[in-house]
Amino acid sequence: MARTDADRHYEYYPAFLDLRRKCVVVVGGGEIATGKVRGVLPCGALPLIVIAPEVTELIEEHSRGGNLRWIRREYRDGDLKGADLVFAATDDREVNAAVASEARRRRIPVLAVDDIPNCDLIAPAVVRRGSLTVAISTHGRSPAMASYARRQLERALPEEWGALLE
């Protein structure tokens, strides 16, 4: 069910997802979709599927390398069958809404970029230092503030902290 203004007082539950051997679908092939792909690649999703008529060079390279499957066409209803997680990351809000609608019908968690009502989860701003990961969220209210906080933490957390965990 879409999130409404009446739901704003409910918080999001912070979590880190285990995507190993899970089917992750990214609908879209531009820079935003590429960011989602870049974030999912090291997580072991299998398969990682990108649906878009055109994609960035990074997505195309990973498709050629066998790290993901690129379906070279527009999204169609039914494309999410078997998915465990979906990212609607096109530059068309109507397409993103259609992807979110299908995902919800299939009870698949979905993140529709820049469309909080059509999201079951939101992606945090992230600072990584090796295996140390700090996630920052404003509960979708201000991605700019989350980005600002990320930059502040990047300056404050020493790179060598990641090595301490090893």
mmCIF file of C-alpha atoms in Angstrom:
data_model
loop_
_atom_site.group_PDB
_atom_site.id
_atom_site.type_symbol
_atom_site.label_atom_id
_atom_site.label_comp_id
_atom_site.label_asym_id
_atom_site.label_seq_id
_atom_site.Cartn_x
_atom_site.Cartn_y
_atom_site.Cartn_z
ATOM 1 C CA MET A 1 0.000 0.000 0.000
ATOM 2 C CA ALA A 2 1.299 3.461 -0.880
ATOM 3 C CA ARG A 3 2.584 5.615 1.957
ATOM 4 C CA THR A 4 0.457 8.723 2.575
ATOM 5 C CA ASP A 5 0.994 12.001 4.427
ATOM 6 C CA ALA A 6 -0.913 10.451 7.323
ATOM 7 C CA ASP A 7 1.871 7.856 7.561
ATOM 8 C CA ARG A 8 4.651 10.414 8.068
ATOM 9 C CA HIS A 9 4.709 9.845 11.827
ATOM 10 C CA TYR A 10 5.741 6.211 11.269
ATOM 11 C CA GLU A 11 9.465 5.644 11.128
ATOM 12 C CA TYR A 12 11.372 3.304 8.831
ATOM 13 C CA TYR A 13 13.015 0.233 10.326
ATOM 14 C CA PRO A 14 16.770 0.321 9.613
ATOM 15 C CA ALA A 15 18.133 -2.926 8.199
ATOM 16 C CA PHE A 16 20.940 -4.334 6.071
ATOM 17 C CA LEU A 17 19.655 -6.802 3.477
ATOM 18 C CA ASP A 18 21.305 -10.113 2.632
ATOM 19 C CA LEU A 19 20.955 -10.257 -1.164
ATOM 20 C CA ARG A 20 23.118 -13.327 -1.771
ATOM 21 C CA ARG A 21 21.461 -15.540 -4.360
ATOM 22 C CA LYS A 22 18.375 -13.296 -4.408
ATOM 23 C CA CYS A 23 16.793 -12.067 -7.642
ATOM 24 C CA VAL A 24 17.141 -8.287 -7.802
ATOM 25 C CA VAL A 25 15.543 -6.362 -10.669
ATOM 26 C CA VAL A 26 16.506 -2.811 -11.603
ATOM 27 C CA VAL A 27 14.151 -1.139 -14.068
ATOM 28 C CA GLY A 28 16.019 1.697 -15.783
ATOM 29 C CA GLY A 29 19.460 2.133 -17.280
ATOM 30 C CA GLY A 30 20.524 5.715 -16.522
ATOM 31 C CA GLU A 31 22.730 7.186 -13.824
ATOM 32 C CA ILE A 32 20.276 6.551 -10.959
ATOM 33 C CA ALA A 33 19.823 2.910 -12.018
ATOM 34 C CA THR A 34 23.605 2.619 -12.347
ATOM 35 C CA GLY A 35 23.971 3.766 -8.743
ATOM 36 C CA LYS A 36 21.578 1.023 -7.639
ATOM 37 C CA VAL A 37 23.458 -1.562 -9.723
ATOM 38 C CA ARG A 38 26.789 -0.369 -8.305
ATOM 39 C CA GLY A 39 25.403 -0.832 -4.792
ATOM 40 C CA VAL A 40 23.947 -4.301 -5.448
ATOM 41 C CA LEU A 41 26.863 -5.830 -7.399
ATOM 42 C CA PRO A 42 29.076 -6.589 -4.372
ATOM 43 C CA CYS A 43 26.120 -8.138 -2.511
ATOM 44 C CA GLY A 44 25.990 -11.400 -4.486
ATOM 45 C CA ALA A 45 22.526 -10.974 -5.992
ATOM 46 C CA LEU A 46 21.844 -13.829 -8.369
ATOM 47 C CA PRO A 47 20.489 -12.994 -10.746
ATOM 48 C CA LEU A 48 20.833 -9.223 -11.002
ATOM 49 C CA ILE A 49 18.581 -8.145 -13.858
ATOM 50 C CA VAL A 50 18.450 -4.718 -15.518
ATOM 51 C CA ILE A 51 15.484 -3.914 -17.761
ATOM 52 C CA ALA A 52 16.022 -0.898 -20.041
ATOM 53 C CA PRO A 53 16.315 -0.224 -23.769
ATOM 54 C CA GLU A 54 19.562 1.708 -23.176
ATOM 55 C CA VAL A 55 22.042 1.593 -20.309
ATOM 56 C CA THR A 56 25.178 3.323 -19.116
ATOM 57 C CA GLU A 57 28.617 2.009 -19.994
ATOM 58 C CA LEU A 58 29.040 0.506 -16.511
ATOM 59 C CA ILE A 59 25.858 -1.567 -16.809
ATOM 60 C CA GLU A 60 26.773 -2.651 -20.330
ATOM 61 C CA GLU A 61 30.278 -3.701 -19.197
ATOM 62 C CA HIS A 62 28.885 -5.771 -16.325
ATOM 63 C CA SER A 63 26.374 -7.348 -18.694
ATOM 64 C CA ARG A 64 29.161 -8.377 -21.076
ATOM 65 C CA GLY A 65 31.172 -9.657 -18.108
ATOM 66 C CA GLY A 66 28.287 -11.850 -16.933
ATOM 67 C CA ASN A 67 27.743 -9.991 -13.645
ATOM 68 C CA LEU A 68 24.178 -9.060 -14.574
ATOM 69 C CA ARG A 69 21.550 -9.815 -17.179
ATOM 70 C CA TRP A 70 20.464 -6.876 -19.327
ATOM 71 C CA ILE A 71 17.014 -7.156 -20.921
ATOM 72 C CA ARG A 72 17.171 -4.564 -23.748
ATOM 73 C CA ARG A 73 13.641 -3.256 -23.867
ATOM 74 C CA GLU A 74 11.077 -1.222 -21.951
ATOM 75 C CA TYR A 75 9.578 -2.656 -18.772
ATOM 76 C CA ARG A 76 6.443 -4.790 -19.213
ATOM 77 C CA ASP A 77 3.928 -5.944 -16.622
ATOM 78 C CA GLY A 78 5.025 -9.431 -15.595
ATOM 79 C CA ASP A 79 8.771 -8.655 -15.661
ATOM 80 C CA LEU A 80 8.999 -8.885 -11.875
ATOM 81 C CA LYS A 81 7.879 -12.501 -11.587
ATOM 82 C CA GLY A 82 10.304 -14.293 -9.260
ATOM 83 C CA ALA A 83 12.034 -11.136 -8.035
ATOM 84 C CA ASP A 84 12.980 -10.727 -4.388
ATOM 85 C CA LEU A 85 13.726 -6.987 -4.525
ATOM 86 C CA VAL A 86 12.933 -4.324 -7.124
ATOM 87 C CA PHE A 87 14.304 -0.879 -7.912
ATOM 88 C CA ALA A 88 12.155 1.356 -10.147
ATOM 89 C CA ALA A 89 14.834 3.742 -11.397
ATOM 90 C CA THR A 90 13.660 5.227 -14.689
ATOM 91 C CA ASP A 91 13.234 8.924 -15.372
ATOM 92 C CA ASP A 92 9.512 8.338 -16.017
ATOM 93 C CA ARG A 93 7.323 8.560 -12.896
ATOM 94 C CA GLU A 94 4.475 6.676 -14.588
ATOM 95 C CA VAL A 95 6.742 3.733 -15.414
ATOM 96 C CA ASN A 96 8.166 3.774 -11.881
ATOM 97 C CA ALA A 97 4.624 3.774 -10.477
ATOM 98 C CA ALA A 98 3.674 0.826 -12.720
ATOM 99 C CA VAL A 99 6.765 -1.086 -11.544
ATOM 100 C CA ALA A 100 5.878 -0.311 -7.908
ATOM 101 C CA SER A 101 2.289 -1.427 -8.495
ATOM 102 C CA GLU A 102 3.351 -4.786 -9.933
ATOM 103 C CA ALA A 103 5.897 -5.290 -7.150
ATOM 104 C CA ARG A 104 3.255 -4.669 -4.514
ATOM 105 C CA ARG A 105 0.783 -7.012 -6.208
ATOM 106 C CA ARG A 106 3.491 -9.668 -6.065
ATOM 107 C CA ARG A 107 4.458 -8.720 -2.469
ATOM 108 C CA ILE A 108 8.010 -7.800 -3.515
ATOM 109 C CA PRO A 109 9.732 -4.941 -1.662
ATOM 110 C CA VAL A 110 10.235 -2.006 -4.020
ATOM 111 C CA LEU A 111 12.171 1.241 -4.038
ATOM 112 C CA ALA A 112 10.781 3.733 -6.557
ATOM 113 C CA VAL A 113 13.395 6.457 -6.922
ATOM 114 C CA ASP A 114 12.267 9.918 -5.787
ATOM 115 C CA ASP A 115 8.742 8.652 -5.118
ATOM 116 C CA ILE A 116 8.382 7.913 -1.395
ATOM 117 C CA PRO A 117 4.679 6.908 -1.568
ATOM 118 C CA ASN A 118 5.665 4.106 -3.973
ATOM 119 C CA CYS A 119 8.518 2.814 -1.816
ATOM 120 C CA ASP A 120 8.527 -0.042 0.658
ATOM 121 C CA LEU A 121 12.081 0.879 1.571
ATOM 122 C CA ILE A 122 14.361 3.849 1.144
ATOM 123 C CA ALA A 123 18.076 3.784 0.437
ATOM 124 C CA PRO A 124 20.243 5.539 2.999
ATOM 125 C CA ALA A 125 23.269 7.698 2.373
ATOM 126 C CA VAL A 126 26.227 5.444 3.150
ATOM 127 C CA VAL A 127 29.757 5.840 4.457
ATOM 128 C CA ARG A 128 31.997 2.767 4.135
ATOM 129 C CA ARG A 129 35.303 2.104 5.782
ATOM 130 C CA GLY A 130 36.077 -1.495 4.849
ATOM 131 C CA SER A 131 33.478 -3.620 6.627
ATOM 132 C CA LEU A 132 32.354 -0.685 8.744
ATOM 133 C CA THR A 133 29.206 0.741 7.174
ATOM 134 C CA VAL A 134 27.322 3.754 8.479
ATOM 135 C CA ALA A 135 23.873 4.390 6.990
ATOM 136 C CA ILE A 136 22.114 7.753 7.244
ATOM 137 C CA SER A 137 18.414 8.372 6.747
ATOM 138 C CA THR A 138 16.081 11.330 7.043
ATOM 139 C CA HIS A 139 13.089 9.001 6.554
ATOM 140 C CA GLY A 140 12.822 10.304 2.999
ATOM 141 C CA ARG A 141 12.237 13.893 4.083
ATOM 142 C CA SER A 142 15.512 15.375 2.839
ATOM 143 C CA PRO A 143 17.958 13.425 0.680
ATOM 144 C CA ALA A 144 20.053 16.610 0.572
ATOM 145 C CA MET A 145 20.408 16.574 4.370
ATOM 146 C CA ALA A 146 21.332 12.879 4.329
ATOM 147 C CA SER A 147 23.970 13.623 1.690
ATOM 148 C CA TYR A 148 25.318 16.515 3.777
ATOM 149 C CA ALA A 149 25.529 14.269 6.859
ATOM 150 C CA ARG A 150 27.318 11.622 4.770
ATOM 151 C CA ARG A 151 29.952 14.134 3.660
ATOM 152 C CA GLN A 152 30.470 15.224 7.266
ATOM 153 C CA LEU A 153 30.906 11.627 8.427
ATOM 154 C CA GLU A 154 33.269 10.842 5.548
ATOM 155 C CA ARG A 155 35.569 13.571 6.846
ATOM 156 C CA ALA A 156 35.180 12.456 10.484
ATOM 157 C CA LEU A 157 35.677 8.676 10.121
ATOM 158 C CA PRO A 158 39.283 7.729 9.385
ATOM 159 C CA GLU A 159 39.910 5.341 6.461
ATOM 160 C CA GLU A 160 41.993 3.082 8.721
ATOM 161 C CA TRP A 161 38.927 2.217 10.812
ATOM 162 C CA GLY A 162 37.986 -0.309 8.146
ATOM 163 C CA ALA A 163 41.324 -2.065 8.580
ATOM 164 C CA LEU A 164 40.742 -2.377 12.324
ATOM 165 C CA LEU A 165 37.917 -4.841 11.649
ATOM 166 C CA GLU A 166 40.197 -7.121 9.666
#
